[in-house]
Structure formats: C-alpha cells, structure tokens
Amino acid sequence: MKFIILFICIPLAYSEKQWLNTTYTEINGKTAAGIPEISAVTTLDDQQIDYYDSNIKKLIPKQNWMKEFASTELWKNYTDIREKLLNIYKNNIYVIKNTVTQSQGVHRYQRMYGCEWDDETGDSQGFDQYGYDGEDFISLDLKENRYNTSVPQASPTVMKWNKNRAQLTFLKQYYDYECVYWLKEFLKLWKADLKRRAPEVSLLQKNPSSLVVCHATGFYPSGVSITWLRNGVNHYKDVKHGDLLPNEDGTFQKNHTLNVSPDEWEKNNYTCEVEHQGKTIQKNLIKDEIKSNYSKLLILR
Ligand SMILES: *[C@@H]1O[C@H](CO)[C@@H](O)[C@H](O)[C@H]1NC(C)=O
Ligand SMILES: *[C@@H]1O[C@H](CO)[C@@H](O)[C@H](O)[C@H]1NC(C)=O
Ligand SMILES: *[C@@H]1O[C@H](CO)[C@@H](O)[C@H](O)[C@H]1NC(C)=O
Ligand SMILES: *[C@@H]1O[C@H](CO)[C@@H](O)[C@H](O)[C@H]1NC(C)=O
Ligand SMILES: *[C@@H]1O[C@H](CO)[C@@H](O)[C@H](O)[C@H]1NC(C)=O
Ligand SMILES: *[C@@H]1O[C@H](CO)[C@@H](O)[C@H](O)[C@H]1NC(C)=O
C-alpha cells in the first residue's frame, strides 16, 4: 500500500505500464576475439539495470541504486534466480542449435523475457520469446503453460521443451509472481533514489568568447530555481531561460544562459545560484569554474 501511494505521488512521465526485460544475445560463428559469446542486458522501462556476459560470468549492477541494492542481502536472491534462468536459456539454446540446419557464418540467437505491470489496473503479464537470426522462433504461452511456434522448423524443439513440465511450472511461477515482485521492488528503489537527487551545477562555455551557461542537471523532483546574481543582486537582464528537460534516468536538467561579455563578468562578481528542495548551490563566474569542453560532460549525464 505504501508503495502505491509513493507511486501516485511521483508518476513517470511516459506511461502507466512498467517493464522489466532481460535480453540474452548469443552470437555463434566467427566473432572477433574478446567479444563474449553470450551477453545479457536487463532494463527497467528503458533504463539498463544490470549486465552479464559469458566472459565476466557475473551480474554487474548498473545505476547507483542498483549498485546499492547489490550490497544488500536480497541481491543473492536476485542473482540466484537469474542464474536459474540463465541455465534454462543455455539448455534451450543448445537444443535450438542442434535443431536448426545451420549455414556457415554468424548466427544470432536471442531470448527476451520479463514482465510488464500496469500500475493502474494492477495487471501483470510475463513473456519469454526466443529468436533466431532476428526472427521470432519460439515463445512461451503462459495461459496454456506451454511453448509454441509458427515456424515448422521449430516444432520438434517445442515438443521437446513441452515435455519438461518441471521447467514450465518453474517459469509460470516466476512470471506470475517473482518477476512482478522484482519489477515492483526495483521501481521502489528507483523512485526512492530519484527523491534525493540534488542538482549538479556547472558553468559551461563552448569557447572563451561564447556565452556562459549555468547548467543544472540530475535533479529530482523537477522544481528548480536558477538565478544569476550580479554583485549579490538578482540579475534578470541578459539572461535566457532554457526549458526544463527530462534526462533518461528520470531526473531533470535546466539551464540559464548569461549574455554578457567576458569583459563585464571579469570586472564584476557574477554568480549562478540554484535552489532545489530548500538547498542552495552557488557557482561564482570565474575562469577556473568554467568547463569549456562540455560536449563530453553532457553526453556523460
Ligand atoms: C520489453 O519487451 C516487450 C515485449 O516484447 C516490448 O514490447 C517492449 O518494448 C520491451 N521494452 C523494452 C524497454 O525493451
Ligand atoms: C530469499 O531466498 C531465500 C532462500 O531461497 C528465501 O528463504 C527468502 O524468502 C528469499 N527472500 C525473499 C524476500 O524473496
Ligand atoms: C501460440 O498459441 C496461441 C494460441 O494457443 C496463439 O494465439 C499464438 O499466436 C501462438 N504463438 C505463436 C508464436 O505461434
Ligand atoms: C540549454 O537548454 C536548452 C533547452 O531549453 C537546450 O536546448 C540546450 O542544449 C541547453 N544548453 C546546454 C549547454 O545544456
Ligand atoms: C567581488 O567579490 C570580492 C570578494 O569576494 C570583493 O573583494 C570585490 O570587491 C567584489 N567586486 C565587486 C565589483 O563587487
Ligand atoms: C575535449 O577534451 C578532450 C581531451 O580531454 C579532447 O580529446 C576533445 O577533442 C575535446 N573536445 C572538444 C569538443 O573540445
């Protein structure tokens, strides 16, 4: 109940449907040295939360809140279940490889599994799909609790997999309950992380003669006030307000550009003041504070 209240207070901008997707990709054939044979990426909505590959052989958390989660006791539960799902994948791909008549060259096997959850209706739905060279190959029908396919070549594999009732029962349990449990758990951690995100403030300049931008990013919630001060007094003139923009991780960014000559700001004390959630951050406009090479910085954010 607590979670639902939290969620209504902090709605996501894009949709009511939340996704937890894991995609395995296996390339087999001649690949460059060092490229792992199997790799897996898990996304929560469109944010990557973990990574695995057959070279490193362990699950790497992405995002700060996921890294924090990795140091809690529940992490073991999560990695244990991921390992079971990985083993199912390995066994199944092995069968697929022996079924399909392979031509020479590089072949790509994929499995996308996960669940969606509608926070308005509370409905959830699992999915588990195998693809071969970019085409749908076999998918799990969770209503009938069996695999099926529309590709004739895949029929023997489907028949084989459908005999493994223990695996099907495990998967049904996973998609009906555990997957949704993790999806909600991760959303909770993500939102809690967003709640305490203070802005990072930088003064940016493309080159020494261009305008100075006061750039605040990575903050949540979106309410922010950016002010340029001239010798301690609010300076509204010569200031261009940027729009509030969403970042990929759910935080926001905004900027105010100061349109005065370097001559003018070198002779006076210009300060950018950013207020967020009752806290104030100030940056004095002096040469040393300015990041001139900021295209890299913006991409990093
Ligand atoms: C997750 O998988 C579903 C079902 O295949 C797909 O519609 C959705 O676009 C995927 N979401 C992401 C973020 O990949
Ligand atoms: C974590 O896994 C252990 C052992 O399988 C289990 O007893 C425990 O209930 C799990 N905890 C949660 C919150 O799922
Ligand atoms: C699986 O079977 C269901 C009906 O049982 C059907 O609606 C669905 O299209 C089938 N999927 C594939 C991939 O053939
Ligand atoms: C400032 O904000 C605007 C949106 O109003 C954006 O287009 C521009 O790229 C931003 N500039 C910097 C340096 O972040
Ligand atoms: C700018 O601030 C410094 C101290 O921070 C002060 O010594 C100086 O007089 C100020 N300059 C102006 C023009 O206000
Ligand atoms: C930014 O700095 C790096 C070195 O730190 C340099 O390689 C790159 O060319 C610079 N980019 C711009 C746009 O100045």
Short mmCIF file of C-alpha atoms and ligand atoms in Angstrom, two decimals:
data_model
loop_
_atom_site.label_atom_id
_atom_site.label_comp_id
_atom_site.label_asym_id
_atom_site.label_seq_id
_atom_site.Cartn_x
_atom_site.Cartn_y
_atom_site.Cartn_z
CA MET A 1 0.00 0.00 0.00
CA LYS A 2 2.84 2.33 0.93
CA PHE A 3 4.37 1.69 -2.45
CA ILE A 4 1.24 2.58 -4.39
CA ILE A 5 0.93 5.91 -2.58
CA LEU A 6 4.55 6.67 -3.33
CA PHE A 7 3.96 5.83 -6.93
CA ILE A 8 0.97 8.08 -7.42
CA CYS A 9 2.91 10.98 -5.93
CA ILE A 10 5.78 10.51 -8.35
CA PRO A 11 4.29 9.45 -11.63
CA LEU A 12 6.54 8.56 -14.51
CA ALA A 13 6.34 10.85 -17.45
CA TYR A 14 5.92 8.26 -20.14
CA SER A 15 3.39 5.51 -19.35
CA GLU A 16 1.46 3.53 -16.79
CA LYS A 17 2.95 0.29 -17.99
CA GLN A 18 6.24 -0.68 -16.47
CA TRP A 19 8.56 -3.22 -17.99
CA LEU A 20 11.28 -5.46 -16.67
CA ASN A 21 13.01 -7.01 -19.68
CA THR A 22 16.05 -9.19 -19.95
CA THR A 23 17.56 -9.83 -23.36
CA TYR A 24 20.14 -12.51 -23.98
CA THR A 25 22.11 -12.42 -27.17
CA GLU A 26 24.32 -15.20 -28.32
CA ILE A 27 26.49 -14.88 -31.35
CA ASN A 28 27.93 -18.04 -32.71
CA GLY A 29 30.26 -18.37 -35.58
CA LYS A 30 33.31 -16.28 -36.25
CA THR A 31 33.32 -13.30 -33.93
CA ALA A 32 36.18 -11.03 -33.02
CA ALA A 33 38.42 -12.10 -30.16
CA GLY A 34 37.30 -10.85 -26.76
CA ILE A 35 33.64 -10.48 -27.73
CA PRO A 36 31.66 -12.63 -25.31
CA GLU A 37 29.60 -15.42 -26.79
CA ILE A 38 26.61 -14.70 -24.54
CA SER A 39 25.64 -11.32 -23.18
CA ALA A 40 22.57 -10.18 -21.29
CA VAL A 41 21.08 -6.79 -20.56
CA THR A 42 18.20 -6.10 -18.18
CA THR A 43 16.17 -2.94 -18.50
CA LEU A 44 13.58 -1.41 -16.21
CA ASP A 45 11.41 0.64 -18.56
CA ASP A 46 14.16 2.00 -20.77
CA GLN A 47 16.88 2.15 -18.17
CA GLN A 48 19.57 -0.51 -18.05
CA ILE A 49 19.89 -2.02 -14.58
CA ASP A 50 22.29 -4.92 -15.00
CA TYR A 51 24.67 -6.61 -17.37
CA TYR A 52 26.05 -10.12 -17.70
CA ASP A 53 28.31 -11.80 -20.17
CA SER A 54 29.99 -15.15 -20.55
CA ASN A 55 33.47 -13.62 -20.21
CA ILE A 56 32.92 -11.91 -16.85
CA LYS A 57 30.48 -14.61 -15.67
CA LYS A 58 28.72 -12.48 -13.11
CA LEU A 59 25.92 -9.98 -12.89
CA ILE A 60 27.08 -6.35 -12.91
CA PRO A 61 24.59 -3.83 -11.45
CA LYS A 62 24.11 -0.58 -13.37
CA GLN A 63 22.66 2.67 -11.91
CA ASN A 64 23.61 3.86 -8.44
CA TRP A 65 20.51 2.50 -6.76
CA MET A 66 21.07 -0.91 -8.32
CA LYS A 67 24.67 -0.88 -7.08
CA GLU A 68 23.36 -0.11 -3.60
CA PHE A 69 20.89 -2.95 -3.95
CA ALA A 70 23.81 -5.24 -4.86
CA SER A 71 25.24 -4.75 -1.37
CA THR A 72 22.03 -5.89 0.35
CA GLU A 73 21.06 -9.43 1.29
CA LEU A 74 18.34 -9.63 -1.35
CA TRP A 75 20.94 -9.38 -4.10
CA LYS A 76 21.72 -13.06 -3.60
CA ASN A 77 18.06 -13.99 -4.16
CA TYR A 78 18.09 -11.96 -7.32
CA THR A 79 21.34 -13.41 -8.69
CA ASP A 80 20.26 -16.95 -7.75
CA ILE A 81 17.10 -16.68 -9.78
CA ARG A 82 18.96 -15.05 -12.64
CA GLU A 83 21.33 -17.98 -12.65
CA LYS A 84 18.46 -20.46 -12.90
CA LEU A 85 17.01 -18.51 -15.80
CA LEU A 86 20.42 -18.40 -17.46
CA ASN A 87 20.74 -22.16 -17.21
CA ILE A 88 17.33 -22.66 -18.77
CA TYR A 89 18.43 -20.35 -21.55
CA LYS A 90 21.68 -22.26 -22.10
CA ASN A 91 19.91 -25.62 -22.27
CA ASN A 92 17.23 -24.30 -24.59
CA ILE A 93 19.66 -22.58 -26.92
CA TYR A 94 21.68 -25.78 -27.06
CA VAL A 95 18.57 -27.60 -28.30
CA ILE A 96 17.78 -24.87 -30.82
CA LYS A 97 21.33 -25.01 -32.17
CA ASN A 98 21.00 -28.72 -32.76
CA THR A 99 17.64 -28.34 -34.43
CA VAL A 100 18.21 -25.61 -36.95
CA THR A 101 20.14 -26.54 -40.04
CA GLN A 102 22.94 -24.09 -39.90
CA SER A 103 24.57 -22.46 -42.83
CA GLN A 104 28.10 -21.21 -42.43
CA GLY A 105 28.70 -17.82 -40.93
CA VAL A 106 27.49 -15.90 -37.98
CA HIS A 107 24.16 -16.75 -36.36
CA ARG A 108 22.35 -14.84 -33.70
CA TYR A 109 20.19 -16.38 -31.02
CA GLN A 110 18.12 -14.20 -28.77
CA ARG A 111 15.87 -14.61 -25.83
CA MET A 112 13.80 -11.79 -24.46
CA TYR A 113 11.94 -12.45 -21.26
CA GLY A 114 10.40 -10.44 -18.49
CA CYS A 115 7.13 -8.96 -17.37
CA GLU A 116 5.00 -5.90 -17.65
CA TRP A 117 2.94 -4.41 -14.89
CA ASP A 118 0.16 -1.89 -15.20
CA ASP A 119 0.20 0.25 -12.09
CA GLU A 120 -3.35 1.48 -12.73
CA THR A 121 -5.11 -1.85 -13.10
CA GLY A 122 -2.54 -3.96 -11.25
CA ASP A 123 -2.49 -6.41 -14.17
CA SER A 124 0.74 -8.14 -14.96
CA GLN A 125 1.90 -10.29 -17.82
CA GLY A 126 5.04 -12.32 -18.39
CA PHE A 127 6.70 -13.07 -21.69
CA ASP A 128 9.53 -15.31 -22.86
CA GLN A 129 10.49 -15.32 -26.52
CA TYR A 130 13.28 -16.95 -28.45
CA GLY A 131 14.52 -15.57 -31.73
CA TYR A 132 16.88 -16.92 -34.34
CA ASP A 133 18.71 -14.58 -36.72
CA GLY A 134 16.30 -11.79 -35.91
CA GLU A 135 13.09 -13.81 -36.49
CA ASP A 136 10.63 -14.95 -33.82
CA PHE A 137 11.23 -18.60 -33.25
CA ILE A 138 9.56 -19.94 -30.12
CA SER A 139 7.52 -18.25 -27.44
CA LEU A 140 6.12 -19.28 -24.12
CA ASP A 141 2.35 -19.22 -23.88
CA LEU A 142 1.73 -18.50 -20.21
CA LYS A 143 -2.02 -19.07 -20.41
CA GLU A 144 -1.65 -22.61 -21.71
CA ASN A 145 1.67 -23.02 -19.95
CA ARG A 146 3.46 -24.43 -22.97
CA TYR A 147 5.80 -23.27 -25.68
CA ASN A 148 4.52 -22.75 -29.18
CA THR A 149 5.78 -21.62 -32.54
CA SER A 150 4.62 -20.73 -36.00
CA VAL A 151 7.91 -21.87 -37.54
CA PRO A 152 7.67 -25.51 -38.74
CA GLN A 153 11.40 -25.98 -38.22
CA ALA A 154 10.96 -25.26 -34.52
CA SER A 155 8.20 -27.81 -33.88
CA PRO A 156 10.47 -30.65 -32.70
CA THR A 157 12.12 -28.29 -30.22
CA VAL A 158 8.77 -27.11 -28.90
CA MET A 159 7.66 -30.71 -28.44
CA LYS A 160 10.83 -31.48 -26.53
CA TRP A 161 10.57 -28.43 -24.27
CA ASN A 162 6.90 -29.05 -23.55
CA LYS A 163 7.77 -32.43 -22.04
CA ASN A 164 9.74 -30.67 -19.33
CA ARG A 165 6.82 -29.92 -17.00
CA ALA A 166 9.08 -29.03 -14.07
CA GLN A 167 10.67 -26.26 -16.07
CA LEU A 168 7.33 -24.95 -17.30
CA THR A 169 5.97 -24.91 -13.76
CA PHE A 170 9.03 -23.05 -12.54
CA LEU A 171 8.70 -20.47 -15.33
CA LYS A 172 5.00 -19.93 -14.72
CA GLN A 173 5.66 -19.33 -11.04
CA TYR A 174 8.47 -16.97 -11.99
CA TYR A 175 6.45 -14.86 -14.45
CA ASP A 176 3.26 -14.80 -12.39
CA TYR A 177 4.88 -13.85 -9.11
CA GLU A 178 8.62 -13.35 -8.83
CA CYS A 179 9.19 -11.28 -11.94
CA VAL A 180 6.48 -8.85 -10.88
CA TYR A 181 7.87 -8.83 -7.34
CA TRP A 182 11.30 -7.74 -8.65
CA LEU A 183 9.76 -5.24 -11.04
CA LYS A 184 7.93 -3.52 -8.17
CA GLU A 185 10.93 -3.76 -5.87
CA PHE A 186 13.19 -2.11 -8.44
CA LEU A 187 10.66 0.62 -9.19
CA LYS A 188 10.53 1.37 -5.48
CA LEU A 189 14.32 1.62 -5.25
CA TRP A 190 14.49 3.74 -8.37
CA LYS A 191 11.86 6.21 -7.11
CA ALA A 192 13.47 6.41 -3.69
CA ASP A 193 16.75 7.20 -5.40
CA LEU A 194 15.15 9.89 -7.54
CA LYS A 195 13.66 11.51 -4.46
CA ARG A 196 17.02 12.51 -3.13
CA ARG A 197 18.78 13.71 -6.23
CA ALA A 198 20.31 17.16 -5.84
CA PRO A 199 21.36 19.07 -8.94
CA GLU A 200 24.89 19.09 -10.25
CA VAL A 201 25.66 22.64 -11.28
CA SER A 202 28.26 23.60 -13.87
CA LEU A 203 29.23 26.75 -15.70
CA LEU A 204 29.76 25.90 -19.33
CA GLN A 205 31.24 27.74 -22.25
CA LYS A 206 31.83 26.43 -25.75
CA ASN A 207 34.86 28.62 -26.28
CA PRO A 208 36.41 31.57 -24.40
CA SER A 209 34.35 34.15 -26.28
CA SER A 210 30.94 32.44 -26.16
CA LEU A 211 28.15 32.94 -23.66
CA VAL A 212 28.28 31.30 -20.25
CA VAL A 213 25.62 28.71 -19.49
CA CYS A 214 24.68 27.82 -15.93
CA HIS A 215 23.64 24.20 -16.25
CA ALA A 216 21.85 22.24 -13.53
CA THR A 217 21.25 18.55 -14.12
CA GLY A 218 20.46 15.24 -12.42
CA PHE A 219 17.87 16.64 -10.03
CA TYR A 220 14.51 15.29 -8.90
CA PRO A 221 11.77 16.42 -8.42
CA SER A 222 11.65 18.86 -11.30
CA GLY A 223 11.06 22.09 -9.34
CA VAL A 224 14.19 24.22 -9.51
CA SER A 225 15.06 27.89 -9.47
CA ILE A 226 18.11 29.21 -11.28
CA THR A 227 19.18 32.82 -10.76
CA TRP A 228 22.13 34.82 -11.96
CA LEU A 229 23.39 37.35 -9.40
CA ARG A 230 25.48 40.40 -10.25
CA ASN A 231 27.45 41.61 -7.25
CA GLY A 232 24.98 39.87 -4.99
CA VAL A 233 21.86 41.34 -6.65
CA ASN A 234 19.42 39.34 -8.81
CA HIS A 235 20.25 39.99 -12.41
CA TYR A 236 17.31 39.35 -14.71
CA LYS A 237 18.57 41.28 -17.69
CA ASP A 238 20.73 39.48 -20.25
CA VAL A 239 19.57 36.07 -19.07
CA LYS A 240 17.98 33.49 -21.33
CA HIS A 241 16.00 30.74 -19.60
CA GLY A 242 16.28 27.24 -21.00
CA ASP A 243 13.42 24.75 -20.86
CA LEU A 244 13.16 22.04 -18.27
CA LEU A 245 14.27 18.82 -19.96
CA PRO A 246 13.95 15.22 -18.76
CA ASN A 247 17.06 13.05 -18.53
CA GLU A 248 16.99 9.39 -19.46
CA ASP A 249 17.23 8.23 -15.84
CA GLY A 250 14.09 10.14 -14.76
CA THR A 251 15.93 13.20 -13.41
CA PHE A 252 15.77 16.66 -14.99
CA GLN A 253 18.02 19.36 -16.35
CA LYS A 254 17.68 23.07 -16.95
CA ASN A 255 19.98 25.95 -17.87
CA HIS A 256 20.16 29.74 -17.83
CA THR A 257 22.48 31.48 -20.26
CA LEU A 258 24.13 34.76 -19.29
CA ASN A 259 24.53 37.10 -22.21
CA VAL A 260 27.26 39.50 -21.04
CA SER A 261 30.76 39.93 -22.36
CA PRO A 262 33.73 38.30 -20.62
CA ASP A 263 34.99 41.81 -20.02
CA GLU A 264 31.89 42.64 -17.99
CA TRP A 265 31.87 39.46 -15.92
CA GLU A 266 35.57 39.69 -15.20
CA LYS A 267 35.10 43.15 -13.70
CA ASN A 268 32.07 42.18 -11.59
CA ASN A 269 31.05 39.31 -9.40
CA TYR A 270 28.59 37.14 -11.28
CA THR A 271 27.20 34.12 -9.50
CA CYS A 272 24.80 31.42 -10.57
CA GLU A 273 22.51 30.33 -7.76
CA VAL A 274 20.49 27.13 -7.99
CA GLU A 275 17.79 26.33 -5.45
CA HIS A 276 16.34 22.85 -5.20
CA GLN A 277 14.34 21.31 -2.35
CA GLY A 278 15.38 24.07 0.05
CA LYS A 279 19.08 23.75 -0.71
CA THR A 280 21.15 26.36 -2.47
CA ILE A 281 24.17 25.76 -4.67
CA GLN A 282 26.28 28.68 -5.88
CA LYS A 283 28.89 28.88 -8.60
CA ASN A 284 30.95 32.03 -8.97
CA LEU A 285 31.67 33.03 -12.51
CA ILE A 286 35.43 32.91 -12.62
CA LYS A 287 37.61 31.35 -15.31
CA ASP A 288 38.58 28.36 -13.19
CA GLU A 289 34.95 27.33 -12.64
CA ILE A 290 34.11 27.19 -16.34
CA LYS A 291 34.09 23.90 -18.14
CA SER A 292 34.83 24.70 -21.74
CA ASN A 293 34.88 21.19 -23.06
CA TYR A 294 31.35 20.37 -22.15
CA SER A 295 30.02 18.29 -25.02
CA LYS A 296 31.61 15.27 -23.32
CA LEU A 297 30.07 16.22 -19.99
CA LEU A 298 26.58 16.49 -21.41
CA ILE A 299 26.83 13.08 -23.00
CA LEU A 300 28.02 11.56 -19.74
CA ARG A 301 24.97 12.90 -17.99
C1 LIG B 1 10.09 -5.25 -23.36
O1 LIG B 1 9.50 -6.30 -24.02
C2 LIG B 1 8.25 -6.03 -24.59
C3 LIG B 1 7.66 -7.28 -25.13
O2 LIG B 1 8.43 -7.87 -26.10
C4 LIG B 1 8.39 -4.97 -25.65
O3 LIG B 1 7.15 -4.64 -26.20
C5 LIG B 1 8.99 -3.77 -25.01
O4 LIG B 1 9.23 -2.80 -25.98
C6 LIG B 1 10.28 -4.11 -24.32
N1 LIG B 1 10.74 -2.96 -23.62
C7 LIG B 1 11.99 -2.56 -23.70
C8 LIG B 1 12.31 -1.34 -22.91
O5 LIG B 1 12.83 -3.15 -24.36
C1 LIG B 2 15.47 -15.16 -0.46
O1 LIG B 2 15.86 -16.51 -0.68
C2 LIG B 2 15.75 -17.31 0.47
C3 LIG B 2 16.30 -18.68 0.14
O2 LIG B 2 15.81 -19.16 -1.09
C4 LIG B 2 14.29 -17.38 0.92
O3 LIG B 2 14.18 -18.15 2.08
C5 LIG B 2 13.81 -15.97 1.19
O4 LIG B 2 12.43 -16.00 1.49
C6 LIG B 2 14.02 -15.10 -0.02
N1 LIG B 2 13.62 -13.75 0.32
C7 LIG B 2 12.83 -13.05 -0.44
C8 LIG B 2 12.46 -11.71 0.08
O5 LIG B 2 12.43 -13.46 -1.51
C1 LIG B 3 0.65 -19.68 -29.57
O1 LIG B 3 -0.65 -20.19 -29.44
C2 LIG B 3 -1.66 -19.22 -29.26
C3 LIG B 3 -2.97 -19.94 -29.10
O2 LIG B 3 -2.84 -21.04 -28.30
C4 LIG B 3 -1.68 -18.26 -30.41
O3 LIG B 3 -2.61 -17.23 -30.17
C5 LIG B 3 -0.32 -17.67 -30.65
O4 LIG B 3 -0.30 -16.88 -31.81
C6 LIG B 3 0.72 -18.77 -30.75
N1 LIG B 3 2.03 -18.18 -30.86
C7 LIG B 3 2.87 -18.49 -31.83
C8 LIG B 3 4.20 -17.84 -31.77
O5 LIG B 3 2.59 -19.25 -32.71
C1 LIG B 4 20.03 24.65 -22.50
O1 LIG B 4 18.65 24.28 -22.59
C2 LIG B 4 18.16 24.16 -23.90
C3 LIG B 4 16.69 23.82 -23.80
O2 LIG B 4 15.95 24.95 -23.38
C4 LIG B 4 18.91 23.10 -24.65
O3 LIG B 4 18.45 23.02 -25.98
C5 LIG B 4 20.40 23.42 -24.63
O4 LIG B 4 21.10 22.34 -25.24
C6 LIG B 4 20.88 23.59 -23.22
N1 LIG B 4 22.27 24.01 -23.25
C7 LIG B 4 23.19 23.39 -22.53
C8 LIG B 4 24.56 23.90 -22.68
O5 LIG B 4 22.91 22.47 -21.78
C1 LIG B 5 33.79 40.77 -5.71
O1 LIG B 5 33.93 39.98 -4.53
C2 LIG B 5 35.19 40.18 -3.88
C3 LIG B 5 35.23 39.26 -2.68
O2 LIG B 5 34.51 38.11 -2.89
C4 LIG B 5 35.35 41.62 -3.46
O3 LIG B 5 36.62 41.81 -2.88
C5 LIG B 5 35.18 42.52 -4.67
O4 LIG B 5 35.20 43.87 -4.25
C6 LIG B 5 33.90 42.24 -5.39
N1 LIG B 5 33.82 43.04 -6.60
C7 LIG B 5 32.76 43.75 -6.92
C8 LIG B 5 32.84 44.53 -8.19
O5 LIG B 5 31.75 43.77 -6.22
C1 LIG B 6 37.61 17.60 -25.14
O1 LIG B 6 38.81 17.23 -24.48
C2 LIG B 6 39.39 16.04 -24.95
C3 LIG B 6 40.60 15.75 -24.10
O2 LIG B 6 40.31 15.89 -22.77
C4 LIG B 6 39.74 16.18 -26.44
O3 LIG B 6 40.23 14.94 -26.90
C5 LIG B 6 38.48 16.56 -27.20
O4 LIG B 6 38.81 16.79 -28.57
C6 LIG B 6 37.86 17.79 -26.63
N1 LIG B 6 36.59 18.08 -27.31
C7 LIG B 6 36.22 19.32 -27.64
C8 LIG B 6 34.88 19.42 -28.32
O5 LIG B 6 36.88 20.30 -27.40
#
